[in-house]
CSV table of C-alpha atoms in Angstrom, one decimal:
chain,number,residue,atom,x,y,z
A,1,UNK,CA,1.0,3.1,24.6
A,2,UNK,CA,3.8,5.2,23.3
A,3,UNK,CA,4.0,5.1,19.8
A,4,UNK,CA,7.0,6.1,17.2
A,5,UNK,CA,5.2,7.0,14.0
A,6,UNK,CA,7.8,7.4,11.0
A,7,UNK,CA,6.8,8.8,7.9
A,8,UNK,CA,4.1,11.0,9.9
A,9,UNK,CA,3.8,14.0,7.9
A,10,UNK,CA,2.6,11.6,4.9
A,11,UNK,CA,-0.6,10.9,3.7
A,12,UNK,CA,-1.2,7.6,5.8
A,13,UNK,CA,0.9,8.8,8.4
A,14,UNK,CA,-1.1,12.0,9.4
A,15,UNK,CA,-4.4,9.5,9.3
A,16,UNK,CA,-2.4,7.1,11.5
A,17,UNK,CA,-1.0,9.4,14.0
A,18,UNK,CA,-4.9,11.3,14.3
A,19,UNK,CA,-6.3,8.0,14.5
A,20,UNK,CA,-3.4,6.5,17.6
A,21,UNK,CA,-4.3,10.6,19.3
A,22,UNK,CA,-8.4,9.9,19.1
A,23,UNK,CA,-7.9,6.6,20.7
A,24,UNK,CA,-5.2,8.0,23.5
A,25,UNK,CA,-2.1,6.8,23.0
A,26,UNK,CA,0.9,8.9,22.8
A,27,UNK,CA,2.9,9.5,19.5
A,28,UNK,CA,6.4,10.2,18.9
A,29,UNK,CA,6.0,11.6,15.4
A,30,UNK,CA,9.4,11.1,12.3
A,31,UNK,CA,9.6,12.0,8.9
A,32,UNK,CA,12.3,13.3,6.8
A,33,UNK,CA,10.0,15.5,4.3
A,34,UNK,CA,10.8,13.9,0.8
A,35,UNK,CA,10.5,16.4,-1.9
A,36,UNK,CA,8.9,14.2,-4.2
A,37,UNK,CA,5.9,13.3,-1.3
A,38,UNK,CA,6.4,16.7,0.0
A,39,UNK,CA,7.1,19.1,-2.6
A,40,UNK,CA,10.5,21.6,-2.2
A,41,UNK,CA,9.4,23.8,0.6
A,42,UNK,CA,7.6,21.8,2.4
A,43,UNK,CA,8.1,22.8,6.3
A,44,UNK,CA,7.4,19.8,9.4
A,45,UNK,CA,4.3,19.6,11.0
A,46,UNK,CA,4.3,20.7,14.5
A,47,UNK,CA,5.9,18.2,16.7
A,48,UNK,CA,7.4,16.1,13.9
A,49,UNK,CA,11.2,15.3,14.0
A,50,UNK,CA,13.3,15.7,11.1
A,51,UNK,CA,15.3,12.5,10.9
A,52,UNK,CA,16.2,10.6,7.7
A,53,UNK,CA,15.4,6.6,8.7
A,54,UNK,CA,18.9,5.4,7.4
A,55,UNK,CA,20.6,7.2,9.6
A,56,UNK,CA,21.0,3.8,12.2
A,57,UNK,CA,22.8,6.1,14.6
A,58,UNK,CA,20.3,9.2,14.4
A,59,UNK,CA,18.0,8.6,16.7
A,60,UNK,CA,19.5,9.4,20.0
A,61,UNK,CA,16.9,9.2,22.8
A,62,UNK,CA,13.8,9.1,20.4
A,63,UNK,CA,13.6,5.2,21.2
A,64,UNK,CA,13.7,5.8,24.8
A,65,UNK,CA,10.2,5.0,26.6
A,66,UNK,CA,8.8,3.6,23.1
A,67,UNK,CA,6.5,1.0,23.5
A,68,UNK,CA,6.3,-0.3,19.5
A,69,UNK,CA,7.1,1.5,16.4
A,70,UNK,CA,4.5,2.1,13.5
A,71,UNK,CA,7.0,2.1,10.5
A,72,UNK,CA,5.2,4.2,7.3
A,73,UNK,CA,8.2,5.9,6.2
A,74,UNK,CA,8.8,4.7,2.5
A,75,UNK,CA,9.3,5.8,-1.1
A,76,UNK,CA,6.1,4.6,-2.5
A,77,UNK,CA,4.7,3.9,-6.2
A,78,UNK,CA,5.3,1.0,-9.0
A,79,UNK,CA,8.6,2.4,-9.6
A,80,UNK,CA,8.3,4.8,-12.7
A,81,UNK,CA,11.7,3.8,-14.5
A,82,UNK,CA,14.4,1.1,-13.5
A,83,UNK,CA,17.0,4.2,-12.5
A,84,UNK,CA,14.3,4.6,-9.6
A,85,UNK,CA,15.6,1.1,-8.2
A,86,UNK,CA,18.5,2.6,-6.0
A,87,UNK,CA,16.0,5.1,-4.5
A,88,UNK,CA,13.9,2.1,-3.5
A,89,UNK,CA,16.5,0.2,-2.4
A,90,UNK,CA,17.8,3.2,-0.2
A,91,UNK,CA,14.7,4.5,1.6
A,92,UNK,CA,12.3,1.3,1.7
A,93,UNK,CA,15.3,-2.0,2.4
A,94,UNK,CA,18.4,-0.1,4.2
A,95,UNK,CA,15.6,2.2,6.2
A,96,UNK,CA,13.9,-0.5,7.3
A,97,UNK,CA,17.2,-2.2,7.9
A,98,UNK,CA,18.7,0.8,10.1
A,99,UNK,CA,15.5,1.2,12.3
A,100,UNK,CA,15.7,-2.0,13.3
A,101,UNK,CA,18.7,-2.3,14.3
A,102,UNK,CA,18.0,1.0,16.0
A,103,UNK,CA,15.2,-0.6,17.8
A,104,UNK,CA,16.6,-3.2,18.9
A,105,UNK,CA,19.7,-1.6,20.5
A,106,UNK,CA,17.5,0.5,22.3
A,107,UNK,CA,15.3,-2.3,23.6
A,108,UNK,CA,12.1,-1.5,21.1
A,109,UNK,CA,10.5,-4.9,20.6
A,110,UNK,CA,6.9,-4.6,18.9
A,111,UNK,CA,6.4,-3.4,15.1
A,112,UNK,CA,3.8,-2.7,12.7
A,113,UNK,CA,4.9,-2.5,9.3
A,114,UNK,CA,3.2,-0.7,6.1
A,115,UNK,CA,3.5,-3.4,3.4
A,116,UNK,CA,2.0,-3.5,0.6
A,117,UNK,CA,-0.3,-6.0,-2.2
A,118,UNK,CA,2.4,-5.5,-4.3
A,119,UNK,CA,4.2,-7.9,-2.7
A,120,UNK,CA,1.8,-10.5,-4.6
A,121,UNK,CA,2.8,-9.8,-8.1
A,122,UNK,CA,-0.3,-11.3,-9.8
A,123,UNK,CA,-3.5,-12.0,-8.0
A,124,UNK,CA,-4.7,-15.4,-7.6
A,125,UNK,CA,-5.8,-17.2,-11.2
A,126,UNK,CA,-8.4,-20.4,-11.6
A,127,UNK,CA,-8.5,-22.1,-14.9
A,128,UNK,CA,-12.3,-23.7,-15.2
A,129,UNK,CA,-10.6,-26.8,-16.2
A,130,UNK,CA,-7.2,-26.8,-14.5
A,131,UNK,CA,-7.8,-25.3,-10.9
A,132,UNK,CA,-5.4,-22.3,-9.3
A,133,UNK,CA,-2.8,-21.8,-12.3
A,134,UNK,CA,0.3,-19.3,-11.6
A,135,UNK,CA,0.6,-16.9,-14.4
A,136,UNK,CA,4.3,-15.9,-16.1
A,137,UNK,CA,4.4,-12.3,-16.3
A,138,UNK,CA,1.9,-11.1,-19.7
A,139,UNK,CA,4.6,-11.0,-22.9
A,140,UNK,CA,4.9,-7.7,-24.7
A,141,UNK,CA,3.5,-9.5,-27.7
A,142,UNK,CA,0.1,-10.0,-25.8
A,143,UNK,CA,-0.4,-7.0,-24.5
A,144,UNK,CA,0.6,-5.0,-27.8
A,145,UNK,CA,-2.2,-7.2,-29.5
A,146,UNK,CA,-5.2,-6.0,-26.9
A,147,UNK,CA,-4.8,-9.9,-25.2
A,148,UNK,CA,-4.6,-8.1,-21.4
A,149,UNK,CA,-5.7,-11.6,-19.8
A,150,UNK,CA,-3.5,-14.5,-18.2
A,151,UNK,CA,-3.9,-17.4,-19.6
A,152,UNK,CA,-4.2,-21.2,-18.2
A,153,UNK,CA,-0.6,-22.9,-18.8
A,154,UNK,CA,-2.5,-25.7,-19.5
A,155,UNK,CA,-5.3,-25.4,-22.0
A,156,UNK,CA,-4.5,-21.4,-22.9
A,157,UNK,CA,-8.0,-20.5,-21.4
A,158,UNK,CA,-7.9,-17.2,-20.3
A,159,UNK,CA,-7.9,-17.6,-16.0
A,160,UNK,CA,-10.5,-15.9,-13.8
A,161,UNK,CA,-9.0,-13.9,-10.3
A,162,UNK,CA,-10.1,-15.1,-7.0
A,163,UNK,CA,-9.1,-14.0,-3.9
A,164,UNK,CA,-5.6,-13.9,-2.6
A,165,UNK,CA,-4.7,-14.8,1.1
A,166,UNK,CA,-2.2,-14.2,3.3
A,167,UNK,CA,-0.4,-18.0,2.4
A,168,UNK,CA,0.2,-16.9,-1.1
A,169,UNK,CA,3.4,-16.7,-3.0
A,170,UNK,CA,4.9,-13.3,-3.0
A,171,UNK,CA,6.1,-12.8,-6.7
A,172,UNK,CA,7.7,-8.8,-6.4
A,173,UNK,CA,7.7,-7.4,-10.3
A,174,UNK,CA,8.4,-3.9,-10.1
A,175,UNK,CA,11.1,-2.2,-8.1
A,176,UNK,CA,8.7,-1.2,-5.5
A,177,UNK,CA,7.6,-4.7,-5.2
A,178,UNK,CA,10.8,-5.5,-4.5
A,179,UNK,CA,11.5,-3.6,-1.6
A,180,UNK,CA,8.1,-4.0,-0.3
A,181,UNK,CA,9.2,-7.4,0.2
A,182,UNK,CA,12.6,-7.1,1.4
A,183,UNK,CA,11.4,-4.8,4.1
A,184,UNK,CA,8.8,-7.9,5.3
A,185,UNK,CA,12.3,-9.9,5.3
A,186,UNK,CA,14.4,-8.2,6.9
A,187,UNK,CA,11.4,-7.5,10.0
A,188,UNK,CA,10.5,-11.3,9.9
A,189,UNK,CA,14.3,-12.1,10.5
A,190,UNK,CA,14.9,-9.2,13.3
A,191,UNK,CA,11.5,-10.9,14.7
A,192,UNK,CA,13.7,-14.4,15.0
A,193,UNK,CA,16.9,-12.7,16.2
A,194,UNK,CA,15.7,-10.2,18.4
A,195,UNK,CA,13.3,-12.4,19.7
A,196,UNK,CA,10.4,-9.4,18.8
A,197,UNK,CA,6.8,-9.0,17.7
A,198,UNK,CA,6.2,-8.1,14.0
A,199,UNK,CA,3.3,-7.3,12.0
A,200,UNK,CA,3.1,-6.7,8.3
A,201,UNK,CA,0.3,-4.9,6.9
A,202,UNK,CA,-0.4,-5.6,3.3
A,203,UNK,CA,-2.4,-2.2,1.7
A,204,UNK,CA,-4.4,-2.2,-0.8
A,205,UNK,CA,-4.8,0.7,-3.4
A,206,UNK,CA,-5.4,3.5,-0.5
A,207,UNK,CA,-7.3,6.8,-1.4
A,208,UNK,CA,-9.0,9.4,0.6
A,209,UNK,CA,-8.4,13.1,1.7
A,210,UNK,CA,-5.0,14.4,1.6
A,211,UNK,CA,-3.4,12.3,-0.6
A,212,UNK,CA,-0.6,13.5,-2.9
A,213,UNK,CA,-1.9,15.6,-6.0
A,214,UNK,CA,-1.2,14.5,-9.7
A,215,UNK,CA,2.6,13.5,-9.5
A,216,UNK,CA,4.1,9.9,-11.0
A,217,UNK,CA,4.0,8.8,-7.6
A,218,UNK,CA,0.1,9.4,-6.9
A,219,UNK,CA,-2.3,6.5,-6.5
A,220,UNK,CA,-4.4,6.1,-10.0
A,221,UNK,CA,-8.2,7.5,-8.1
A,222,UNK,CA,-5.8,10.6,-7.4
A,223,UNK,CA,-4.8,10.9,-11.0
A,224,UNK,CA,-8.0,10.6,-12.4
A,225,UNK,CA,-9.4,13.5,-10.2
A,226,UNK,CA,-6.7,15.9,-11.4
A,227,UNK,CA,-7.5,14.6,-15.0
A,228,UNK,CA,-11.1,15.5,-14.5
A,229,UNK,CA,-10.6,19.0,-12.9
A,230,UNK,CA,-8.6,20.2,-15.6
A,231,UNK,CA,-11.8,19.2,-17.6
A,232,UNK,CA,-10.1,16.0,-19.3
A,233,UNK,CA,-11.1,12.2,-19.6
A,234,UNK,CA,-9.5,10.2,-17.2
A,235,UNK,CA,-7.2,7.9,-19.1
A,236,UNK,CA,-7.7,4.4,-18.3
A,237,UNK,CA,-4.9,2.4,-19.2
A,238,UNK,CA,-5.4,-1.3,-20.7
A,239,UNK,CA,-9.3,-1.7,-21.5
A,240,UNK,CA,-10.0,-1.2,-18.0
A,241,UNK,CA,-11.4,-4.2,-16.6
A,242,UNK,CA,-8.2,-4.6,-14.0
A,243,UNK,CA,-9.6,-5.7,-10.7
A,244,UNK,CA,-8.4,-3.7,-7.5
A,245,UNK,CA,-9.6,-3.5,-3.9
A,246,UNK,CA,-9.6,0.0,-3.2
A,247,UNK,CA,-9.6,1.0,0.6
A,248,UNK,CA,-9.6,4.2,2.3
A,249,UNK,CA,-6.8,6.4,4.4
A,250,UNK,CA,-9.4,6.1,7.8
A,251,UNK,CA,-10.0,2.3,7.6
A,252,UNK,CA,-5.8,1.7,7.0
A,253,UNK,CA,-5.6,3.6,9.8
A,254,UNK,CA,-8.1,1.7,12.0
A,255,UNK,CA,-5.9,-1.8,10.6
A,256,UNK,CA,-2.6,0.0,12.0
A,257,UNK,CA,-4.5,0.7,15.8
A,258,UNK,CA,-5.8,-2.2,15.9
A,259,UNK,CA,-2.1,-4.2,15.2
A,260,UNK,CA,-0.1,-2.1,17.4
A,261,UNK,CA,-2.4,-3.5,20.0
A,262,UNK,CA,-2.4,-7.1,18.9
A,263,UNK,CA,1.6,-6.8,19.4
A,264,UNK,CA,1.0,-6.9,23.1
A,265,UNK,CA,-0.7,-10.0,23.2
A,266,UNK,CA,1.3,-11.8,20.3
A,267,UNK,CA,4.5,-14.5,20.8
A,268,UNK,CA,7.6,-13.5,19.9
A,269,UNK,CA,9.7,-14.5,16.9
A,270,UNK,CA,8.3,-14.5,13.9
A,271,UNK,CA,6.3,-11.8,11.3
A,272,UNK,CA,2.2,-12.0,10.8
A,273,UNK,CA,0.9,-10.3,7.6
A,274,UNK,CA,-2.1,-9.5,7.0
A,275,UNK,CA,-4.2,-7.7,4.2
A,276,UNK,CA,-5.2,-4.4,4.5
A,277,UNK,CA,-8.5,-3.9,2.1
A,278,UNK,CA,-12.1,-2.9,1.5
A,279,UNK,CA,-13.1,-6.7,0.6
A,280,UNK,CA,-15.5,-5.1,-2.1
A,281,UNK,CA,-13.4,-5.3,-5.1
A,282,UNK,CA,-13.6,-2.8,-8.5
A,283,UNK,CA,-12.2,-3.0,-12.1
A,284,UNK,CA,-10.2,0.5,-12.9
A,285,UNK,CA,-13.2,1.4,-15.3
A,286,UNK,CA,-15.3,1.5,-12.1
A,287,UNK,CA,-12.7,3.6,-9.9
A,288,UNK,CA,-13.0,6.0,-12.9
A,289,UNK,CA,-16.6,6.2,-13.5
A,290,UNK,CA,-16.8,6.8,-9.6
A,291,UNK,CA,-14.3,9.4,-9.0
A,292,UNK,CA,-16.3,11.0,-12.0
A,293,UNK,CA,-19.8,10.9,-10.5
A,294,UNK,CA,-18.0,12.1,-7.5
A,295,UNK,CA,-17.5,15.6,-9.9
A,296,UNK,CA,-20.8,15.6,-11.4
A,297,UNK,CA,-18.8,16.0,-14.6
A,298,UNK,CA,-19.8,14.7,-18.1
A,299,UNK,CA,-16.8,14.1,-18.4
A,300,UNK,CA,-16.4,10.1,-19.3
A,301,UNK,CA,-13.2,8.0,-18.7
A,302,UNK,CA,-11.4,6.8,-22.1
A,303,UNK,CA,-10.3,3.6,-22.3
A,304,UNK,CA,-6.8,3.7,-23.8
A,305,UNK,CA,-5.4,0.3,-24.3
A,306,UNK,CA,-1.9,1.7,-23.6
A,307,UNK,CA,-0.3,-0.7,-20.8
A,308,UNK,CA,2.8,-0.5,-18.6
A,309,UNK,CA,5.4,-3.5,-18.2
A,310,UNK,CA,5.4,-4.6,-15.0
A,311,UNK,CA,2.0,-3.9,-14.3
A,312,UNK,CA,-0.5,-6.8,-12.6
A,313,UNK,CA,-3.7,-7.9,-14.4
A,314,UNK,CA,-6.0,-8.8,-11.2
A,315,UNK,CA,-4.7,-8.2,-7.3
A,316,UNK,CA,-7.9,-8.7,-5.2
A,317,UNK,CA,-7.5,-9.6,-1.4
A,318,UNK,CA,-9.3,-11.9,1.2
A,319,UNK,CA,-9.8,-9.6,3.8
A,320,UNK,CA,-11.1,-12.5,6.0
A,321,UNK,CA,-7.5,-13.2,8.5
A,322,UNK,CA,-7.3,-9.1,9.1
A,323,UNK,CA,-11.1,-9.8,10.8
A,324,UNK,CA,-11.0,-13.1,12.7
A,325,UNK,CA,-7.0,-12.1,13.9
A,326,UNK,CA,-7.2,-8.6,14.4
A,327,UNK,CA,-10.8,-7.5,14.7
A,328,UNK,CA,-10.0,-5.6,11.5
A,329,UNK,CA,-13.1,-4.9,8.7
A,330,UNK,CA,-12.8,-1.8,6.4
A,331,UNK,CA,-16.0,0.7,7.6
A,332,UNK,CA,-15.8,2.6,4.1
A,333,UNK,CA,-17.0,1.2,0.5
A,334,UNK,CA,-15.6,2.7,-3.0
A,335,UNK,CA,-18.9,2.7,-3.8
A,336,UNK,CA,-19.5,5.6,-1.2
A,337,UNK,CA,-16.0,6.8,-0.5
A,338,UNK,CA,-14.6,7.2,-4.4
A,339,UNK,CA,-17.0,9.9,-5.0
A,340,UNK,CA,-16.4,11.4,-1.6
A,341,UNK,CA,-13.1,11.8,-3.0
A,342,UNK,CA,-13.5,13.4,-6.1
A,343,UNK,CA,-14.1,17.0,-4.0
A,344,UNK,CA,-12.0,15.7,-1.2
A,345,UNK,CA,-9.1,18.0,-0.5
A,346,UNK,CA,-5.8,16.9,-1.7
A,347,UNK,CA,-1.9,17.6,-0.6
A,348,UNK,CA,-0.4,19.5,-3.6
């Protein structure tokens, strides 16, 4: 298979694109080099073509011969201020919207797309007395008082996570969010009008070697490693009992292989989404305590109670429909790749 990789030189896309090579399929590697993924003077990988994603008319014969496209390019992170919503909205909705239209004029009907847990908003919530309960986003108020919970609509009983699937609402609440799940839209509609093959793939909290150094953009288990080499507690926002699935850059890359080949063998016309995670879920206390151990540092996390608006209380995925669809089940456990981690090393 013939494979056009955008956002290659990034941290998933490098694991990607190794991971497509080891199993013998060709790659057609993109990326534009964004300064804030890339740092200023960053130079393209060998083999990687410069080409910004927006550009619909750019692409001149790089779509010839491709069999599907693996689509990674994206600004990434919660969103760190609202002035950050027209960079979203630039790179993640109108690049996704351009290469489409891109692929389909050149004849380019199979897609994977990185998507992301965000696209949840809050996890899944059951009430003891009430059943599954759908939060309202946590009030300042609460959260200012130490009360990080959701709470049952119902009875005010504060609601225990369960595991989300695929079928749940998607509830965007950060500008990331957002865009995450305007780029599933606008691939579920070219699906329909193109008559094409589309696959979502929802991440969960990825880590592992190579990932971006200590910037606003950086995953959380990256933050709290540069925290703890300059000899400093990791700061653990809320009181750290958050529940994430964390899952690591070689098993996301694994999901993408093994959805560019379901594509072959899928009807046409509509998008399939599928979670991307570990299915062994930790509270952020945890992720901290293991990057730590990873350090051999004595070092332990602080537990700040500072919280940002916006942010989810519990996002924990069923990984069950990635495994009986696409053969999919994550190889590595925090438990064992977290401390790995911690000495891993990183993209500065």
């Amino acid at each position: 298979m013939r494979v056009l990789l955008t956002g290659s030189a990034g941290f998933i896309g490098t694991a990607i694109g190794r991971a497509l090579e080891d199993a013998g399929h060709e790659v057609v590697r993109v990326d534009v080099l964004l300064p804030m993924a890339h740092g200023e003077t960053a130079a393209a990988p060998p083999g990687t073509h410069l080409l910004d994603v927006r550009d619909a008319g750019g692409w001149g014969d790089l779509l010839d011969g491709i069999d599907a496209v693996c689509h990674q390019a994206a600004v990434v992170g919660a969103g760190v201020t609202v002035a950050d919503l027209p960079l979203y909205a630039a790179h993640n909705d109108l690049g996704t919207a351009a290469l489409l239209a891109a692929m389909s004029e050149h004849g380019v009907s199979r897609l994977v797309l990185a998507s992301s847990m965000v696209v949840y908003g809050e996890g899944r919530y059951v009430c003891a007395t009430h059943g599954d309960r759908v939060p309202p986003p946590r009030s300042r108020a609460a959260l200012d008082s130490g009360d990080f919970e959701n709470h049952c609509d119902l009875c005010g009983g504060a609601l225990a996570w369960a595991a989300v699937a695929e079928s749940a609402r998607l509830d965007p609440r950060s500008s990331y969010a957002a865009s995450k799940v305007a780029q599933e839209h606008y691939a579920s509609a070219w699906a329909r009008q193109a008559d094409a093959t589309a696959i979502a793939l929802r991440y969960h909290n990825v880590y592992g070697p190579h990932m971006p150094a200590d910037t606003p953009y950086s995953g959380v288990a990256a933050i709290f490693r540069s925290s703890l080499e300059r000899g400093e507690a990791p700061q653990v926002f809320e009181d750290g009992g958050q529940q994430r699935d964390f899952v690591h850059v070689d098993d996301v890359a694994r999901a993408n292989l093994a959805a560019l080949e379901a594509t072959s063998e899928r009807s046409p016309g509509e998008l399939a989404a599928y979670n991307v995670a570990s299915g062994h879920p930790v509270t952020i206390s945890e992720v901290a305590s293991l990057v730590a151990r990873g350090t051999r540092t004595e070092v332990a996390p602080v537990v700040t109670g500072r919280y940002r608006i916006g942010d989810v209380r519990h996002v924990v995925a069923s990984p069950e429909l990635a495994e009986k669809e696409l053969g999919f089940r994550a190889q590595v456990l925090p438990e064992v790749g977290l401390p790995a981690f911690a000495t891993a090393p990183l993209r500065s």
